[in-house]
Coordinates of C-alpha atoms in Angstrom, one line a residue:
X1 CA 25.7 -7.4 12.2
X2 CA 28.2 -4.8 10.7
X3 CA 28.6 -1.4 12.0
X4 CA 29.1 1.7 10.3
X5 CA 30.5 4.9 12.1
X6 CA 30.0 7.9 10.2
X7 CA 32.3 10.0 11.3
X8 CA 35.8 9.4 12.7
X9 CA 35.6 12.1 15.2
X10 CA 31.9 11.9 16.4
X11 CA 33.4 9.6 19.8
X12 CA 35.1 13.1 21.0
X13 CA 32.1 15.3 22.6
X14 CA 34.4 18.9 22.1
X15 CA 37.1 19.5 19.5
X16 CA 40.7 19.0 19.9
X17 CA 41.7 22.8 19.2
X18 CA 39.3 25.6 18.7
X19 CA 41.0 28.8 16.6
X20 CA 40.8 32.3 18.6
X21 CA 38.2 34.6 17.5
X22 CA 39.5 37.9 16.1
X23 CA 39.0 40.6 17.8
X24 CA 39.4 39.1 21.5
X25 CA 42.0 41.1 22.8
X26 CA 41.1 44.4 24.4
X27 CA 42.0 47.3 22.9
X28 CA 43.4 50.0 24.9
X29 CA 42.0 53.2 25.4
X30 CA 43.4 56.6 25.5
X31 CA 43.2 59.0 27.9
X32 CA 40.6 62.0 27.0
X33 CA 39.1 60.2 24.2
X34 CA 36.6 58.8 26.9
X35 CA 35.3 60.0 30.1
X36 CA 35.6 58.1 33.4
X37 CA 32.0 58.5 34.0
X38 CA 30.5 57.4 30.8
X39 CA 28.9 54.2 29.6
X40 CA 27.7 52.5 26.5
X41 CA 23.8 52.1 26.6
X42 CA 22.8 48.6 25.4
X43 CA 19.6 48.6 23.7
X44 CA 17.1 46.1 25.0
X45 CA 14.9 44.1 22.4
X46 CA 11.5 42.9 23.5
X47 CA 10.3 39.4 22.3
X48 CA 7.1 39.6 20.0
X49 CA 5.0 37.3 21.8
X50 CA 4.1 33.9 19.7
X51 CA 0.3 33.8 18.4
X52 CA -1.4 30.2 19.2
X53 CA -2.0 28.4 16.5
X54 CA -5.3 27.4 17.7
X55 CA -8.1 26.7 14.7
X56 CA -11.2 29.2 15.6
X57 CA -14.9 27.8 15.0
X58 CA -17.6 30.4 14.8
X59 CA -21.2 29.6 16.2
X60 CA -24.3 30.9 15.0
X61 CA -25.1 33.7 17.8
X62 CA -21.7 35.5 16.2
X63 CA -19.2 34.1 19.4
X64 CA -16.1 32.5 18.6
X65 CA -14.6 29.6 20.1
X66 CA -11.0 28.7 20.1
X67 CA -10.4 24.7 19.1
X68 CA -7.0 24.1 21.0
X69 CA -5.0 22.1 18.3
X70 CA -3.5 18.2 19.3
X71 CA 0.4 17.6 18.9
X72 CA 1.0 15.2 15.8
X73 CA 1.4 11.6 16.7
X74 CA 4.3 10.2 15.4
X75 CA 3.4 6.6 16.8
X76 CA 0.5 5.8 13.7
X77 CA 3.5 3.0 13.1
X78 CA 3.4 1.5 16.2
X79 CA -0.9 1.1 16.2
X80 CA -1.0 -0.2 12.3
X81 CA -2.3 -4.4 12.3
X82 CA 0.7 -6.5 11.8
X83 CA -1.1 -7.9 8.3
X84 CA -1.6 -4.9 6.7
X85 CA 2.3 -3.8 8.0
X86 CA 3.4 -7.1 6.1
X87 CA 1.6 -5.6 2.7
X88 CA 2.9 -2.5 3.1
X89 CA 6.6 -4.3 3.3
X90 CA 5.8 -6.5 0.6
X91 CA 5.1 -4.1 -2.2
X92 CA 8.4 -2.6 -1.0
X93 CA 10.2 -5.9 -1.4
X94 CA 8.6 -6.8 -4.9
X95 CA 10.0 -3.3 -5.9
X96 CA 13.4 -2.9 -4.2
X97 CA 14.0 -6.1 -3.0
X98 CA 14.1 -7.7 0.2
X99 CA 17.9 -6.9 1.4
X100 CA 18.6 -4.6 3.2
X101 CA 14.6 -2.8 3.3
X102 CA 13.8 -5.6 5.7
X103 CA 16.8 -5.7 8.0
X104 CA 16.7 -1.7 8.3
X105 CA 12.7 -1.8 8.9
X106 CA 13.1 -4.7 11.8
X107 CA 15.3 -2.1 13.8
X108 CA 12.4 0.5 14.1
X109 CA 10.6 -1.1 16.7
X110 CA 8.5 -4.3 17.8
X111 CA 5.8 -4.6 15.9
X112 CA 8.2 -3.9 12.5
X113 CA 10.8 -6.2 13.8
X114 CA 7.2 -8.5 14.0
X115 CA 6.7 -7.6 10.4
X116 CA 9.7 -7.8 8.9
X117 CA 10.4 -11.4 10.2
X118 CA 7.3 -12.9 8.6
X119 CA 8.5 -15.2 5.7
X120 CA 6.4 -14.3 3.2
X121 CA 8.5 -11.1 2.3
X122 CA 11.6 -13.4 2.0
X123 CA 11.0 -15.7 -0.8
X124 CA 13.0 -14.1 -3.2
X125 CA 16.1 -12.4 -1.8
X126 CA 19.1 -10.8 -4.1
X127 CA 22.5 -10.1 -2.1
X128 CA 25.1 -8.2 -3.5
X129 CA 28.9 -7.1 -2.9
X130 CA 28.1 -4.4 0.0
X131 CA 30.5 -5.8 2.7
X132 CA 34.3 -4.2 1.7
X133 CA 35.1 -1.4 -0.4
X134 CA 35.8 -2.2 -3.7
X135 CA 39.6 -2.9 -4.6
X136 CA 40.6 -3.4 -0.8
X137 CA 41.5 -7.1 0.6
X138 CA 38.9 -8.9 3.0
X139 CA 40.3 -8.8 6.5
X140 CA 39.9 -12.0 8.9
X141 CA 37.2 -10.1 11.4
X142 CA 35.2 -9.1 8.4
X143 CA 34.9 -12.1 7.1
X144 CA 33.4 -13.6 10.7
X145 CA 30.8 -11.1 10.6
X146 CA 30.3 -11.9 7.4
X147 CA 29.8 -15.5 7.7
X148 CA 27.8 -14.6 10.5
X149 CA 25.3 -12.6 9.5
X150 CA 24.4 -14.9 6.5
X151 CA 24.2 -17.3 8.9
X152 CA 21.8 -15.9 11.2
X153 CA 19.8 -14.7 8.0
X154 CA 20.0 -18.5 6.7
X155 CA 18.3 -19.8 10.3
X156 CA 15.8 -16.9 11.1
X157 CA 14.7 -15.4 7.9
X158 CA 15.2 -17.7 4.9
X159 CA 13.4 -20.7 5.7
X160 CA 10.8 -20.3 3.0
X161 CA 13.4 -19.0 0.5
X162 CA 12.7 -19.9 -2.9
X163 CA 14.7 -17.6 -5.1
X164 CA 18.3 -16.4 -4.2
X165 CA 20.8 -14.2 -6.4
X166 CA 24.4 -14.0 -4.8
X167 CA 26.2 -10.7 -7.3
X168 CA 30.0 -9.7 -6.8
X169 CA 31.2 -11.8 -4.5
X170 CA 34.6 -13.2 -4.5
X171 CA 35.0 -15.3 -1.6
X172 CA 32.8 -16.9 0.7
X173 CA 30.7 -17.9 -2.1
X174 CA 31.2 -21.6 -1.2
X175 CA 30.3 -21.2 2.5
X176 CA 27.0 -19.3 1.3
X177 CA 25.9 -21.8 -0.7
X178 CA 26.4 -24.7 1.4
X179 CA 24.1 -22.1 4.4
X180 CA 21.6 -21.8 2.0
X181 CA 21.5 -25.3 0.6
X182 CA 21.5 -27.1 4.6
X183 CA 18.8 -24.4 5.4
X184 CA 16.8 -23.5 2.8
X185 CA 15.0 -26.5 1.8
X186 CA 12.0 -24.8 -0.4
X187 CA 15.3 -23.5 -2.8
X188 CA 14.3 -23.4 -6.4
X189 CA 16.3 -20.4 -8.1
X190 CA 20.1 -19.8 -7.5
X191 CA 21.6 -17.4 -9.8
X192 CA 25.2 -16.5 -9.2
X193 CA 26.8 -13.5 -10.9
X194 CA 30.0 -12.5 -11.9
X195 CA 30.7 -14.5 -8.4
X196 CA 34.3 -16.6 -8.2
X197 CA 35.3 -19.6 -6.2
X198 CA 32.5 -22.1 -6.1
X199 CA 33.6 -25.3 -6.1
X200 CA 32.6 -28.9 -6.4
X201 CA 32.2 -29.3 -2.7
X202 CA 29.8 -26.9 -3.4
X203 CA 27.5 -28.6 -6.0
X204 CA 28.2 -31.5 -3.9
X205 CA 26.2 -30.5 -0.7
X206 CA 23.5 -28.8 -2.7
X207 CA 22.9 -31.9 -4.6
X208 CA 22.2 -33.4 -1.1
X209 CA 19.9 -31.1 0.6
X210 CA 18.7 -29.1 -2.4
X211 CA 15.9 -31.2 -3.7
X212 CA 13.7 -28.6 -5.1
X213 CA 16.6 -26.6 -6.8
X214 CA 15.6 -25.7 -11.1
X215 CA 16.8 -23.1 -12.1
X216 CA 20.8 -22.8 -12.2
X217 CA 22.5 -19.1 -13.7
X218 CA 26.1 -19.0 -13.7
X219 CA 26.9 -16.7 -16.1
X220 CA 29.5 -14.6 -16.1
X221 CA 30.7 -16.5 -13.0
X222 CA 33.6 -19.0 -12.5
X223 CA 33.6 -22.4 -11.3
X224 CA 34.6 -25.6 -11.1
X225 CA 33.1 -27.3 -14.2
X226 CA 33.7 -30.7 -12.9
X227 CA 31.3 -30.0 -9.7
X228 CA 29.0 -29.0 -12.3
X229 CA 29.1 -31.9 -14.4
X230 CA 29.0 -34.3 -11.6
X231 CA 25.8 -32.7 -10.2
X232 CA 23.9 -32.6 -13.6
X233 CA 24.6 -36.3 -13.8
X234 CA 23.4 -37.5 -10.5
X235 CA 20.2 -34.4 -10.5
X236 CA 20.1 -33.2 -13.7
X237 CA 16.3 -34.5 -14.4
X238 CA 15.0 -32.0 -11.9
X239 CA 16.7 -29.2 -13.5
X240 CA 14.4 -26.9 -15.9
X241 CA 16.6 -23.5 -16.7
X242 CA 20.2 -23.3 -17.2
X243 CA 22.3 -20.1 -17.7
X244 CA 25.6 -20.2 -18.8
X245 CA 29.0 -18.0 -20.1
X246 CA 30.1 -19.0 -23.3
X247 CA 34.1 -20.2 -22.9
X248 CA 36.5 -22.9 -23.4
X249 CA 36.0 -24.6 -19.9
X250 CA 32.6 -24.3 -19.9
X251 CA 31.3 -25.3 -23.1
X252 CA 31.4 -29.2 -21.7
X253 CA 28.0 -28.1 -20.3
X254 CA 26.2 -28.2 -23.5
X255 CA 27.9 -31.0 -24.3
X256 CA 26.7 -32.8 -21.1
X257 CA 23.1 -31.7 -22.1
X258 CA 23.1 -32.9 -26.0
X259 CA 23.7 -36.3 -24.1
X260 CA 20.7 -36.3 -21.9
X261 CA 21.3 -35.0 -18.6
X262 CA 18.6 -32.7 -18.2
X263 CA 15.7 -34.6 -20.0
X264 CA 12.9 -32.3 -18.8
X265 CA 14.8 -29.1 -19.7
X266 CA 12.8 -26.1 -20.8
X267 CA 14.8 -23.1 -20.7
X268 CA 18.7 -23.0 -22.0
X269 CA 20.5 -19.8 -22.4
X270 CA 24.2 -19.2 -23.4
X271 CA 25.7 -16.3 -23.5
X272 CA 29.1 -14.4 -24.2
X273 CA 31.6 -11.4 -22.5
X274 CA 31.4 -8.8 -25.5
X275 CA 34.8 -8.7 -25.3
X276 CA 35.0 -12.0 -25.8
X277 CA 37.5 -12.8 -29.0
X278 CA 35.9 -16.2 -29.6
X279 CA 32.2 -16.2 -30.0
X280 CA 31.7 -20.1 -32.0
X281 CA 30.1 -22.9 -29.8
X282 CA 30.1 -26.5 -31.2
X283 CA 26.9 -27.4 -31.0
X284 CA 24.7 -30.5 -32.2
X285 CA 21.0 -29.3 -33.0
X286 CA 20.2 -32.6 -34.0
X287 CA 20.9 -34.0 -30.5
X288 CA 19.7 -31.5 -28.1
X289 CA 16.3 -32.2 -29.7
X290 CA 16.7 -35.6 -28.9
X291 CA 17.8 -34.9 -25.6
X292 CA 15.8 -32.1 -24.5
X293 CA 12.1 -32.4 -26.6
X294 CA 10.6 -30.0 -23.5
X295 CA 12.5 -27.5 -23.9
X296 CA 10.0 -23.8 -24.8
X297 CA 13.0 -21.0 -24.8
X298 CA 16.7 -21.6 -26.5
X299 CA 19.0 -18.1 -26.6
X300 CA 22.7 -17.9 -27.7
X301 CA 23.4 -14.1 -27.6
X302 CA 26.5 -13.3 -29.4
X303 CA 27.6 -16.6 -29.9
X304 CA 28.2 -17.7 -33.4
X305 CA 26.7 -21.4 -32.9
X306 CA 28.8 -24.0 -35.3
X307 CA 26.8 -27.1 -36.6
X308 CA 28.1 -30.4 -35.6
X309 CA 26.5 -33.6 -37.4
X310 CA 25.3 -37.2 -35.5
X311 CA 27.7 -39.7 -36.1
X312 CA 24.9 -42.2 -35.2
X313 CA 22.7 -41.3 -38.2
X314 CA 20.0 -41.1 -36.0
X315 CA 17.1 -38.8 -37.3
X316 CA 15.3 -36.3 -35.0
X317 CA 11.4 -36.5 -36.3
X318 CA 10.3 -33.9 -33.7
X319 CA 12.2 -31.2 -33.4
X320 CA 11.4 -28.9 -30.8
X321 CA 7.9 -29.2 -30.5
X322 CA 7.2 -27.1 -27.5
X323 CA 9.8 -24.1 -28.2
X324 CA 7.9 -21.0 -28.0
X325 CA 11.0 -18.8 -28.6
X326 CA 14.6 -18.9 -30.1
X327 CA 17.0 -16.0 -29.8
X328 CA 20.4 -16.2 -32.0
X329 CA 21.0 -12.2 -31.9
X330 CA 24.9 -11.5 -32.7
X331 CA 26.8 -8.0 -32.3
X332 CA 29.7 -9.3 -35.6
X333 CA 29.1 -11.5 -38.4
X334 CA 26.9 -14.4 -38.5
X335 CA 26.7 -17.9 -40.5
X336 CA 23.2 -18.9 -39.7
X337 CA 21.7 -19.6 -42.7
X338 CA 18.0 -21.0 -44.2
X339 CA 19.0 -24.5 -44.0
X340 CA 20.2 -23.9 -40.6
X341 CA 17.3 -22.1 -39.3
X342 CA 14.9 -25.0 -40.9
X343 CA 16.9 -27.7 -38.7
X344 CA 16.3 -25.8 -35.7
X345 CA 12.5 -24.8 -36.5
X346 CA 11.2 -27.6 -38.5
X347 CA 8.9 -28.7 -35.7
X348 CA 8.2 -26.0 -33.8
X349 CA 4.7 -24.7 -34.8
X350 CA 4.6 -23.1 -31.1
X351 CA 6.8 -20.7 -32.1
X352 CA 6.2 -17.1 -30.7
X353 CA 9.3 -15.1 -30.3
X354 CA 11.8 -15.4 -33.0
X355 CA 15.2 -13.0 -32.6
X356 CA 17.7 -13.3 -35.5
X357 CA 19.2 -9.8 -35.0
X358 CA 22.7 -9.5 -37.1
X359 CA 21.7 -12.9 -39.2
X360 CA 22.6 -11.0 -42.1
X361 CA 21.9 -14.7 -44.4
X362 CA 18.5 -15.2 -43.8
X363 CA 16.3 -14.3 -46.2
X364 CA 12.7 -13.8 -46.5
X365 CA 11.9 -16.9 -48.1
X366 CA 13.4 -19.2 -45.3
X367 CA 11.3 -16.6 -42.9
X368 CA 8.1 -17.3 -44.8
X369 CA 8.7 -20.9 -45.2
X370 CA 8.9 -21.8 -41.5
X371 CA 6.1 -23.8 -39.9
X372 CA 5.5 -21.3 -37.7
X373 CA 2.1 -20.4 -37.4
X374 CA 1.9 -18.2 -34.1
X375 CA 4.9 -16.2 -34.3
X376 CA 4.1 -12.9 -32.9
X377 CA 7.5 -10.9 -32.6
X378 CA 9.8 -11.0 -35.1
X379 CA 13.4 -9.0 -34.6
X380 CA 15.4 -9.0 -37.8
X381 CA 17.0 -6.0 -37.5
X382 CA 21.3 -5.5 -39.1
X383 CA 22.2 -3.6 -35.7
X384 CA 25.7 -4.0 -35.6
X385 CA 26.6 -5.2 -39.0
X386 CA 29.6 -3.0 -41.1
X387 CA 28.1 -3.7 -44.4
X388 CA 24.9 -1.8 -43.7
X389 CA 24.3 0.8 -46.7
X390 CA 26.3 -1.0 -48.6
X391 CA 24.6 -4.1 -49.9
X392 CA 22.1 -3.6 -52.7
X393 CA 18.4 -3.7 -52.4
X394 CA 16.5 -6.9 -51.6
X395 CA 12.9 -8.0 -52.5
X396 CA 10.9 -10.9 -50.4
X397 CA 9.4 -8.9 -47.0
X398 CA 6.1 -9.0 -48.4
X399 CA 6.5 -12.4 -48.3
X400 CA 6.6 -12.9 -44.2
X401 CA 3.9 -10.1 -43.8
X402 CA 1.5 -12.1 -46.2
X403 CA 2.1 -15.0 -44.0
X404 CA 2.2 -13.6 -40.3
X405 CA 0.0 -10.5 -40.6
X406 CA -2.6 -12.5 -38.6
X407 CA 0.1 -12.7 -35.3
X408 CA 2.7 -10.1 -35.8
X409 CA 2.5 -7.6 -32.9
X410 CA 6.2 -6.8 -32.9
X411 CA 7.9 -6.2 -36.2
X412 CA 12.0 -5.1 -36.6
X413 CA 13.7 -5.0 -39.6
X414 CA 16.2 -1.7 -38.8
X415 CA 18.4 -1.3 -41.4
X416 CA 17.4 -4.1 -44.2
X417 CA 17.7 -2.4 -47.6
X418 CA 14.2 -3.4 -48.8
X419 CA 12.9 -1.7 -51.9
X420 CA 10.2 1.0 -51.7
X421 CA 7.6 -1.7 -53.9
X422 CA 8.7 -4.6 -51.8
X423 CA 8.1 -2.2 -48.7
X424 CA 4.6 -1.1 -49.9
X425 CA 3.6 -4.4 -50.5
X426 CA 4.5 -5.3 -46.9
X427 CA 2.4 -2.1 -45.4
X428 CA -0.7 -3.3 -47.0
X429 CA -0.9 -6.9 -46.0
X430 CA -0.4 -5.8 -42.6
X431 CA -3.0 -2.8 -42.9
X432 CA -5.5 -5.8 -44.4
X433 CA -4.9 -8.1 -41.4
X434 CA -8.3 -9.1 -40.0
X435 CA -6.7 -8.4 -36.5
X436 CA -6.7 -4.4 -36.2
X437 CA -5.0 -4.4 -33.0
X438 CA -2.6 -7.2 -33.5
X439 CA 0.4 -4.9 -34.3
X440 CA 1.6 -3.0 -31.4
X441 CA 5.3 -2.2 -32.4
X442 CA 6.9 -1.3 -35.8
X443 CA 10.4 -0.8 -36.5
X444 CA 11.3 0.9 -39.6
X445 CA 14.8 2.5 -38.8
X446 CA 17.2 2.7 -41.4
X447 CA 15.0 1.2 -44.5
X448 CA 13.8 2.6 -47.1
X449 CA 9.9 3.3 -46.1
X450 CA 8.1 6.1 -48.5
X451 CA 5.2 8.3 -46.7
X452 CA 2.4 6.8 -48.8
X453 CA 3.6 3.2 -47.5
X454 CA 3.8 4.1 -44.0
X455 CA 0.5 6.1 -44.2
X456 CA -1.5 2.8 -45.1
X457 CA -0.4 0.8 -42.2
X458 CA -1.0 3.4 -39.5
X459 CA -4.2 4.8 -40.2
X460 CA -5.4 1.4 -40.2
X461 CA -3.5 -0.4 -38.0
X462 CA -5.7 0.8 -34.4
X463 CA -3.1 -0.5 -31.5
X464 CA 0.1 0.6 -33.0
X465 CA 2.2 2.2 -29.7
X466 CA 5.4 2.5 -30.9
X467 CA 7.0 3.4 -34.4
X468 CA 10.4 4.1 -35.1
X469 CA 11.5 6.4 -38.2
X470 CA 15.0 7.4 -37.2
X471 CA 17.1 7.4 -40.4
X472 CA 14.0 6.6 -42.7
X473 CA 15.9 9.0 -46.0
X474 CA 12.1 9.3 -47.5
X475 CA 10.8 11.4 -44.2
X476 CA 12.0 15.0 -44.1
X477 CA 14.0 16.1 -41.0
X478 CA 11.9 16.9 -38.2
X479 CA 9.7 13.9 -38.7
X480 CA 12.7 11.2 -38.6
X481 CA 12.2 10.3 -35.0
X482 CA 10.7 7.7 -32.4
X483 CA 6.7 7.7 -31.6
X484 CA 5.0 6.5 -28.6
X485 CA 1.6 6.3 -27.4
X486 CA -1.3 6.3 -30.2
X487 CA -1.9 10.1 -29.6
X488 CA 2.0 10.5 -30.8
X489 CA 1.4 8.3 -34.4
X490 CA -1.7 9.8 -34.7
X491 CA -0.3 13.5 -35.1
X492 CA 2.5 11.7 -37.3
X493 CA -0.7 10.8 -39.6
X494 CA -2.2 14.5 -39.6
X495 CA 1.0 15.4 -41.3
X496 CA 1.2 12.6 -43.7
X497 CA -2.1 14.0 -44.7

């Protein structure tokens, strides 16, 4: 294990050099100021003497006794059951994580050492970049103890491991994963982050020992693609969740998926460095349904996704029919439009969570024409968009209330320039939806909302916790804010009134 000394002169028990006190030297004394026979009187304080602390009980014939009072025990650790130790730890873990509570904990004494070793509270474990300082080179004995420790942690803690995240790490990253994969054999997670070096000797040894591995994140992480590729093809059926970086070497991935190497794939997520210059990804709707028909939750944040055509001809009758969200939320400019969104949704009536933040050519009508009949949170909000203020009003929101006032529970449509009828409209069906407490979140920021609209949703809409109003040009100054908790809307309504 690695030490730490805290200070670089606590091994010396006295200092070095200790400054002279003023005032040390004698001063000498001249003749006649003092007599020979005279002395300076040094008064003598007495010490108060301490009062015991001792609790008194009175009896009932008047006499007092004195309770003597018992030192505190500082041992109530060392006599608490082993099981209820272990909960204690584990609602620790589930809150701060395994590493390092439990290796500080096992140094306290047996019966924590007991209690930190059981492998229960090590199932999910997150390691980050705590070993050098940041900016300074790895030096050869660091890197034993390194390699060490994970080691021992590998044979005596993570047997039952099934969810590891690996965060900063810039070497070593290969022989970490190779520990974990020889002896962690219940491995199901492995998320690497912003890590460098992992190579295909890597994905080769996990695809030998790592038989329960599904879930893969490597985003903003570099690797060897080819180690990647190879391992999909031999074990890409038992993969189920896949996180990817957006870039040139690794957009091969989704390529590799559109031709079936994850079959039974139900979570794919791609994502993009906002500094990233180029956000477009090639990819072919038409066969990732045909490859992956599983597959509930489909993300591309920030990426601009580009079309791409069958050259087979072959027709996708199904769609997704078990996607239960899609996220294409952009911070620039996006070219999703209706007929796009239709390919992607046709067959998804599962549909609950649908994110088309900065999708600035959607309209309502390809909203309301979707088959989706559960959709519960709908984010539509221009965020990020430079044209916002400037376009002129549109007309249609009524449309997708009529149709999903039933379901909505999370509605976002900051900074659409709606008109204050088509607005209106929109408040009523969703104050005449024959759930009450179906809505739970409104987002009105930026549009063009009038009192008297907003006044018929909320006094009838019962589980409404959060409403936003900030830069709402119909609501005078002091009431253009943010409300949460039902107590908070409901004063909002005792003004409206």
């Amino acid at each position: 294990m690695l030490l730490v000394i805290s200070s670089s002169t606590s091994q010396y028990p006295t200092p070095a050099w200790t400054a002279q006190k003023k005032g040390s030297k004698k001063k000498k004394l001249s003749k006649g100021k003092l007599k020979a026979n005279q002395t300076e009187k040094k008064k003598t304080v007495r010490a108060k003497p301490k009062l015991a602390n001792n609790p008194v009980a009175k009896t009932e014939g008047g006499t007092t006794l004195v309770v003597p009072q018992k030192e505190t025990d500082h041992r109530w650790g060392q006599c608490l059951p082993e099981e209820v130790l272990i909960n204690i730890f584990e609602m620790v873990v589930i809150q701060d994580g395994a590493v390092p509570f439990l290796c500080r904990v096992g140094r306290v004494c047996r019966l924590w050492n007991a209690a930190a070793s059981s492998s229960v509270l090590w199932r999910k474990v997150t390691v980050g970049y705590c070993w050098i300082a940041p900016g300074k080179s790895q030096l050869p004995k660091t890197e034993k103890k390194i390699k060490e420790t994970f080691n021992w942690l590998a044979e005596n803690r993570l047997s039952q491991l099934r969810s590891f995240s690996l965060c900063h790490w810039k070497n070593n990253v290969d022989y970490a994963v190779e520990v974990l994969s020889q002896f962690c054999p219940h491995l199901r997670s492995l998320t690497l982050s912003y890590c460098t070096g992992l190579t295909a000797r890597a994905f080769h040894i996990v695809g030998l020992h790592s038989r329960s591995l599904q879930s893969i994140n490597l985003q903003h992480s570099e690797f060897q693609v080819e180690g990647l590729l190879e391992y999909l093809e031999n074990h890409g059926s038992q993969i189920k969740h896949i996180w990817f970086t957006h870039g040139l070497k690794y957009d091969r991935l989704l390529t590799a998926i559109t031709r079936g190497y994850c079959p039974d794939l139900e979570l794919l997520e791609v994502n993009t460095n906002l500094d990233s210059k180029d956000c477009e990804l090639p990819v072919c709707i038409q066969a990732l349904q045909m490859a992956c028909p599983k597959l509930k939750t489909f993300r591309m944040l920030n990426v601009r996704p580009r079309h791409k055509t069958v050259r087979t001809g072959g027709d996708s009758t199904s769609g997704f029919p078990l996607l239960e969200e899609l996220c294409i939320a952009t911070t620039s400019y996006s070219y999703l439009t209706d007929r796009d969104l239709w390919d992607i949704l046709f067959g998804s009536t599962r549909l609950r969570v649908l994110d088309l933040r900065g999708c600035s050519r959607i309209t309502p009508l390809g909203l309301a024409a979707l088959p989706c009949l559960e959709l519960e949170c709908l984010f539509w909000g221009q965020y990020f968009s430079s044209h916002v203020g400037l376009s002129s009003p549109k007309k249609g929101i009524h449309m997708v209330t009529q149709k999903r006032s039933q379901t909505l529970q999370q509605l976002d449509i900051v900074n659409q320039l709606f008109t204050e009828e088509d607005l209106e409209i929109a408040m009523s069906y969703l104050a005449q939806a024959n759930e009450r407490d179906a809505l739970r979140s409104l987002n009105l920021s930026g549009t063009r909302i009038t009192p008297p609209a907003l006044r018929t949703v909320i006094s009838q809409v019962t589980a409404l916790n959060y409403l936003n109003l900030s830069s709402c040009r119909y609501f005078p100054r002091g009431l253009k804010r943010i409300y949460r908790g039902q107590e908070d809307i409901q004063q909002l309504l005792d003004k409206l009134e």
